[in-house]
Short mmCIF file of C-alpha atoms in Angstrom, two decimals:
data_model
loop_
_atom_site.label_atom_id
_atom_site.label_comp_id
_atom_site.label_asym_id
_atom_site.label_seq_id
_atom_site.Cartn_x
_atom_site.Cartn_y
_atom_site.Cartn_z
CA UNK A 21 0.00 0.00 0.00
CA UNK A 22 1.19 3.47 -0.83
CA UNK A 23 0.09 7.06 -1.39
CA UNK A 24 1.87 9.39 -3.79
CA UNK A 25 2.56 10.42 -7.38
CA UNK A 26 4.43 8.79 -10.26
CA UNK A 27 5.60 10.58 -13.40
CA UNK A 28 7.25 9.38 -16.62
CA UNK A 29 8.82 11.72 -19.17
CA UNK A 30 9.88 10.14 -22.47
CA UNK A 31 12.19 12.13 -24.72
CA UNK A 32 11.03 15.34 -23.06
CA UNK A 33 7.31 14.57 -23.29
CA UNK A 34 5.09 13.79 -20.30
CA UNK A 35 3.66 10.36 -21.13
CA UNK A 36 2.42 9.16 -17.76
CA UNK A 37 1.34 10.66 -14.47
CA UNK A 38 -0.78 9.12 -11.76
CA UNK A 39 -1.52 9.99 -8.14
CA UNK A 40 -2.97 7.59 -5.59
CA UNK A 41 -4.24 7.93 -2.03
CA UNK A 42 -4.37 11.28 -0.29
CA UNK A 43 -1.90 14.10 0.19
CA UNK A 44 -3.47 15.02 3.52
CA UNK A 45 -6.04 13.06 5.46
CA UNK A 46 -8.95 12.80 5.46
CA UNK A 47 -9.47 13.36 1.73
CA UNK A 48 -7.15 15.94 0.16
CA UNK A 49 -6.12 14.31 -3.12
CA UNK A 50 -2.58 14.70 -4.55
CA UNK A 51 -2.15 16.12 -8.03
CA UNK A 52 0.66 17.11 -10.41
CA UNK A 53 1.51 20.14 -8.24
CA UNK A 54 1.66 18.33 -4.90
CA UNK A 55 5.05 18.75 -3.25
CA UNK A 56 6.97 16.02 -1.42
CA UNK A 57 10.20 16.00 0.53
CA UNK A 58 12.56 14.11 -1.80
CA UNK A 59 15.37 13.36 0.67
CA UNK A 60 18.59 12.07 -0.84
CA UNK A 61 17.54 12.66 -4.44
CA UNK A 62 18.75 16.16 -3.49
CA UNK A 63 22.30 14.81 -3.85
CA UNK A 64 21.96 14.71 -7.64
CA UNK A 65 21.16 18.44 -7.63
CA UNK A 66 24.13 19.12 -5.34
CA UNK A 67 26.60 17.19 -7.47
CA UNK A 68 25.27 19.06 -10.52
CA UNK A 69 26.08 22.50 -9.08
CA UNK A 70 29.51 21.30 -7.90
CA UNK A 71 30.33 20.00 -11.39
CA UNK A 72 29.15 23.31 -12.86
CA UNK A 73 31.60 25.11 -10.58
CA UNK A 74 34.36 22.75 -11.71
CA UNK A 75 33.51 23.55 -15.35
CA UNK A 76 33.85 27.24 -14.48
CA UNK A 77 37.31 26.66 -12.99
CA UNK A 78 36.28 27.85 -9.53
CA UNK A 79 37.20 24.54 -7.89
CA UNK A 80 38.55 21.18 -9.02
CA UNK A 81 38.07 17.54 -8.12
CA UNK A 82 41.46 17.71 -6.40
CA UNK A 83 40.61 20.73 -4.26
CA UNK A 84 41.00 19.71 -0.62
CA UNK A 85 38.32 20.70 1.83
CA UNK A 86 40.95 22.23 4.10
CA UNK A 87 40.44 25.39 2.05
CA UNK A 88 36.97 25.67 3.62
CA UNK A 89 36.99 23.60 6.82
CA UNK A 90 40.28 23.68 8.67
CA UNK A 91 39.00 21.94 11.82
CA UNK A 92 37.56 18.82 10.20
CA UNK A 93 39.71 15.67 10.56
CA UNK A 94 41.81 14.92 7.44
CA UNK A 95 40.67 18.21 5.88
CA UNK A 96 43.95 18.59 3.98
CA UNK A 97 43.66 15.06 2.57
CA UNK A 98 39.96 14.88 1.72
CA UNK A 99 39.17 16.19 -1.77
CA UNK A 100 35.95 17.28 -3.43
CA UNK A 101 36.13 14.08 -5.47
CA UNK A 102 36.19 12.06 -2.24
CA UNK A 103 33.03 13.83 -1.08
CA UNK A 104 31.23 13.32 -4.40
CA UNK A 105 31.98 9.59 -4.42
CA UNK A 106 31.33 9.02 -0.68
CA UNK A 107 34.97 8.09 -0.14
CA UNK A 108 35.98 10.74 2.41
CA UNK A 109 36.01 8.43 5.42
CA UNK A 110 34.04 10.95 7.47
CA UNK A 111 31.48 9.59 9.92
CA UNK A 112 27.89 9.60 8.63
CA UNK A 113 26.38 12.34 10.75
CA UNK A 114 22.83 11.02 10.45
CA UNK A 115 23.86 7.77 12.16
CA UNK A 116 24.80 9.56 15.36
CA UNK A 117 22.62 8.54 18.32
CA UNK A 118 19.85 11.07 18.81
CA UNK A 119 20.61 12.95 15.59
CA UNK A 120 17.14 12.53 14.07
CA UNK A 121 15.62 14.21 17.12
CA UNK A 122 18.37 16.85 17.34
CA UNK A 123 17.78 17.97 13.76
CA UNK A 124 14.07 18.61 14.32
CA UNK A 125 15.04 22.00 15.75
CA UNK A 126 16.77 24.80 13.79
CA UNK A 127 20.45 23.93 13.36
CA UNK A 128 22.97 26.00 11.48
CA UNK A 129 26.34 25.68 9.77
CA UNK A 130 28.41 26.08 12.94
CA UNK A 131 26.28 23.47 14.74
CA UNK A 132 26.64 20.92 11.96
CA UNK A 133 30.38 21.50 11.47
CA UNK A 134 30.98 21.04 15.19
CA UNK A 135 29.27 17.66 15.05
CA UNK A 136 31.22 16.60 11.96
CA UNK A 137 34.46 17.56 13.70
CA UNK A 138 33.58 15.74 16.92
CA UNK A 139 32.45 12.52 15.20
CA UNK A 140 35.77 12.13 13.39
CA UNK A 141 36.51 9.56 10.69
CA UNK A 142 35.92 5.89 9.97
CA UNK A 143 38.79 5.32 7.52
CA UNK A 144 41.44 7.11 5.46
CA UNK A 145 40.26 9.21 2.49
CA UNK A 146 39.88 7.23 -0.74
CA UNK A 147 40.21 3.82 0.90
CA UNK A 148 36.67 2.69 0.10
CA UNK A 149 33.10 3.84 -0.48
CA UNK A 150 30.88 4.38 2.54
CA UNK A 151 27.67 6.33 1.99
CA UNK A 152 27.53 9.35 4.29
CA UNK A 153 25.20 12.34 4.26
CA UNK A 154 28.09 14.28 5.79
CA UNK A 155 29.77 14.42 2.37
CA UNK A 156 26.93 16.23 0.66
CA UNK A 157 26.32 18.58 3.56
CA UNK A 158 29.93 19.71 3.17
CA UNK A 159 29.60 19.99 -0.61
CA UNK A 160 26.67 22.36 -0.20
CA UNK A 161 28.67 24.51 2.24
CA UNK A 162 31.46 24.64 -0.34
CA UNK A 163 28.93 25.69 -2.99
CA UNK A 164 27.80 28.51 -0.71
CA UNK A 165 31.37 29.73 -0.29
CA UNK A 166 32.18 29.50 -4.00
CA UNK A 167 29.09 31.43 -5.12
CA UNK A 168 29.03 33.62 -1.99
CA UNK A 169 25.33 33.04 -1.40
CA UNK A 170 23.02 30.77 0.58
CA UNK A 171 22.62 27.26 -0.81
CA UNK A 172 18.96 27.96 -1.50
CA UNK A 173 20.02 30.75 -3.88
CA UNK A 174 22.74 28.59 -5.43
CA UNK A 175 20.11 26.02 -6.40
CA UNK A 176 17.66 28.68 -7.50
CA UNK A 177 20.21 30.44 -9.70
CA UNK A 178 21.84 27.38 -11.22
CA UNK A 179 18.97 24.89 -11.54
CA UNK A 180 15.48 25.92 -10.44
CA UNK A 181 15.18 29.19 -12.38
CA UNK A 182 16.91 28.06 -15.63
CA UNK A 183 14.65 24.98 -15.77
CA UNK A 184 11.57 26.92 -14.61
CA UNK A 185 10.97 24.57 -11.70
CA UNK A 186 8.27 26.65 -10.04
CA UNK A 187 7.22 23.94 -7.56
CA UNK A 188 10.73 23.08 -6.40
CA UNK A 189 12.39 24.72 -3.43
CA UNK A 190 15.03 24.18 -0.78
CA UNK A 191 14.29 23.94 2.94
CA UNK A 192 11.36 25.40 4.78
CA UNK A 193 8.77 23.96 7.12
CA UNK A 194 5.70 21.94 6.23
CA UNK A 195 2.72 24.12 5.42
CA UNK A 196 -0.53 22.13 5.87
CA UNK A 197 -2.54 24.86 4.13
CA UNK A 198 -0.51 24.58 0.91
CA UNK A 199 -0.38 21.79 -1.66
CA UNK A 200 2.25 19.84 0.26
CA UNK A 201 1.73 16.20 1.12
CA UNK A 202 1.95 15.21 4.78
CA UNK A 203 3.55 11.87 5.62
CA UNK A 204 1.87 8.87 7.23
CA UNK A 205 2.62 5.38 8.51
CA UNK A 206 0.37 2.34 8.60
CA UNK A 207 -1.03 1.37 12.02
CA UNK A 208 -3.31 -1.62 11.75
CA UNK A 209 -5.92 -0.71 9.16
CA UNK A 210 -5.44 3.06 9.26
CA UNK A 211 -2.85 5.66 8.25
CA UNK A 212 -1.43 7.70 11.13
CA UNK A 213 0.34 11.04 10.71
CA UNK A 214 4.11 10.97 11.25
CA UNK A 215 4.72 13.72 13.82
CA UNK A 216 8.45 14.10 13.18
CA UNK A 217 9.59 16.99 11.01
CA UNK A 218 13.26 17.43 10.15
CA UNK A 219 14.56 21.00 9.98
CA UNK A 220 15.25 20.72 6.26
CA UNK A 221 17.72 23.58 5.99
CA UNK A 222 20.13 21.67 8.22
CA UNK A 223 20.23 18.70 5.83
CA UNK A 224 21.56 21.04 3.13
CA UNK A 225 22.43 19.35 -0.17
CA UNK A 226 22.15 15.90 1.37
CA UNK A 227 18.36 15.98 1.59
CA UNK A 228 16.83 19.44 1.79
CA UNK A 229 14.86 19.76 -1.46
CA UNK A 230 11.06 19.76 -1.77
CA UNK A 231 9.53 19.16 -5.19
CA UNK A 232 6.85 17.48 -7.26
CA UNK A 233 7.15 14.15 -9.00
CA UNK A 234 6.86 15.87 -12.38
CA UNK A 235 9.55 18.46 -11.70
CA UNK A 236 12.03 15.88 -10.39
CA UNK A 237 11.49 13.78 -13.52
CA UNK A 238 11.95 16.90 -15.65
CA UNK A 239 15.18 17.73 -13.79
CA UNK A 240 16.53 14.26 -14.58
CA UNK A 241 15.48 14.60 -18.22
CA UNK A 242 17.16 18.02 -18.42
CA UNK A 243 20.33 16.78 -16.76
CA UNK A 244 20.76 13.95 -19.23
CA UNK A 245 19.74 16.15 -22.17
CA UNK A 246 22.75 18.40 -21.64
CA UNK A 247 20.87 21.42 -20.30
CA UNK A 248 22.89 21.65 -17.08
CA UNK A 249 26.28 20.04 -17.70
CA UNK A 250 28.67 19.49 -20.58
CA UNK A 251 29.01 15.99 -22.03
CA UNK A 252 32.36 15.68 -20.29
CA UNK A 253 30.94 16.60 -16.88
CA UNK A 254 27.94 14.30 -17.32
CA UNK A 255 30.28 11.44 -18.20
CA UNK A 256 32.30 12.24 -15.09
CA UNK A 257 29.16 12.27 -12.94
CA UNK A 258 27.97 8.91 -14.26
CA UNK A 259 31.31 7.09 -14.18
CA UNK A 260 30.84 4.70 -11.25
CA UNK A 261 33.12 3.64 -8.46
CA UNK A 262 31.53 0.70 -6.64
CA UNK A 263 28.22 1.34 -8.48
CA UNK A 264 28.17 4.94 -7.27
CA UNK A 265 28.64 7.93 -9.51
CA UNK A 266 28.71 11.50 -8.26
CA UNK A 267 25.40 12.02 -6.52
CA UNK A 268 23.86 9.29 -8.62
CA UNK A 269 23.78 5.48 -8.59
CA UNK A 270 24.62 3.41 -11.64
CA UNK A 271 22.95 0.01 -12.02
CA UNK A 272 22.12 -2.47 -14.77
CA UNK A 273 18.66 -3.99 -15.18
CA UNK A 274 17.65 -6.35 -17.99
CA UNK A 275 20.55 -5.11 -20.08
CA UNK A 276 19.67 -1.45 -19.53
CA UNK A 277 21.93 1.04 -17.76
CA UNK A 278 19.95 3.05 -15.21
CA UNK A 279 21.10 6.22 -13.45
CA UNK A 280 19.23 7.41 -10.40
CA UNK A 281 18.89 7.99 -6.69
CA UNK A 282 16.36 7.24 -4.00
CA UNK A 283 15.39 9.25 -0.96
CA UNK A 284 13.78 8.82 2.42
CA UNK A 285 13.05 11.45 5.06
CA UNK A 286 10.34 11.81 7.72
CA UNK A 287 8.27 9.01 6.21
CA UNK A 288 8.50 10.37 2.66
CA UNK A 289 10.10 7.96 0.19
CA UNK A 290 11.08 8.67 -3.39
CA UNK A 291 13.10 7.41 -6.31
CA UNK A 292 14.14 9.05 -9.58
CA UNK A 293 15.97 7.46 -12.48
CA UNK A 294 16.90 7.90 -16.13
CA UNK A 295 17.35 5.22 -18.80
CA UNK A 296 19.42 6.67 -21.68
CA UNK A 297 18.58 3.93 -24.16
CA UNK A 298 14.86 4.69 -23.79
CA UNK A 299 15.25 8.44 -23.09
CA UNK A 300 13.03 7.76 -20.10
CA UNK A 301 12.98 9.87 -16.92
CA UNK A 302 10.85 8.62 -14.05
CA UNK A 303 10.11 9.84 -10.53
CA UNK A 304 8.00 8.23 -7.82
CA UNK A 305 7.22 10.29 -4.71
CA UNK A 306 5.31 8.77 -1.80
CA UNK A 307 4.07 10.32 1.42
CA UNK A 308 3.09 6.90 2.77
CA UNK A 309 4.14 3.39 1.83
CA UNK A 310 4.44 -0.09 3.26
CA UNK A 311 6.48 -1.26 0.27
CA UNK A 312 10.18 -1.35 -0.58
CA UNK A 313 10.81 1.64 -2.85
CA UNK A 314 13.32 -0.08 -5.14
CA UNK A 315 11.08 -3.12 -5.61
CA UNK A 316 8.11 -0.85 -6.29
CA UNK A 317 10.10 1.04 -8.93
CA UNK A 318 11.22 -2.18 -10.63
CA UNK A 319 7.67 -3.50 -10.72
CA UNK A 320 6.39 -0.23 -12.14
CA UNK A 321 9.13 -0.17 -14.78
CA UNK A 322 8.32 -3.74 -15.82
CA UNK A 323 4.61 -2.94 -16.14
CA UNK A 324 5.23 0.32 -17.98
CA UNK A 325 7.62 -1.21 -20.49
CA UNK A 326 5.28 -4.16 -21.02
CA UNK A 327 2.31 -1.88 -21.71
CA UNK A 328 4.38 0.23 -24.10
CA UNK A 329 5.51 -2.85 -26.01
CA UNK A 330 1.94 -4.05 -26.41
CA UNK A 331 0.69 -0.73 -27.83
#
């Protein structure tokens, strides 16, 4: 069981969109403009702006983070490339005991950096891949310093405005009176509201974006259509190390290469992916689900491709 919205864009054309369930109980229905917290899909947006800055010569993959964060362990050995590929060795901040409760209140750059410093490292930079939200929080701070503006404005200037993503924004609190879905969990035979609300601004580029299913799918289409990065940068982004590109996963399914990312925050689950061979961009955003997101996406993809073949 699930509630949410699914969108498919094929070669730039919206070919499928469906919403199920409710955006807000008891009976507020989701539609194409309903916003969801997309969690870690935000990382694809963050890696995009970092690669744009590399194209512009403002930073490089070899830039060490010591230029920006002198007090973080191994700062003079950890590079931007390490952060992009989750190979920095820094402790995953969101795994700290009590962190999910701590981040429900307003937390700012100095608060987050102090925690990153105090939690230290798990291994030497470059030794292996270990997924850590810490990496993309730091990348968004670097983006702020490079462009000399808040990360919200970085995203707005570099991605949201150029692509005319009018229902996509960074941070902010839930607004029950707007067309934002609230999240729920299943308790017996009923859906119950999830009371927890992360202070999104503190998650930065690791998980702070709010958007619609359609606009996330359009972002993925635009990214792979060359509207945001050069061919060289896109190839760099999608070149995997241990099945992980830069802010994007790289997997193979039924002979097809699929690029994408999933997300989960405060009971919201989502997944976005692009299949170059089919020029297919898909996004599924749920505000309630009892299913595994990856399995749900695979099942949907199978059904969609089967129905297309039979037409």
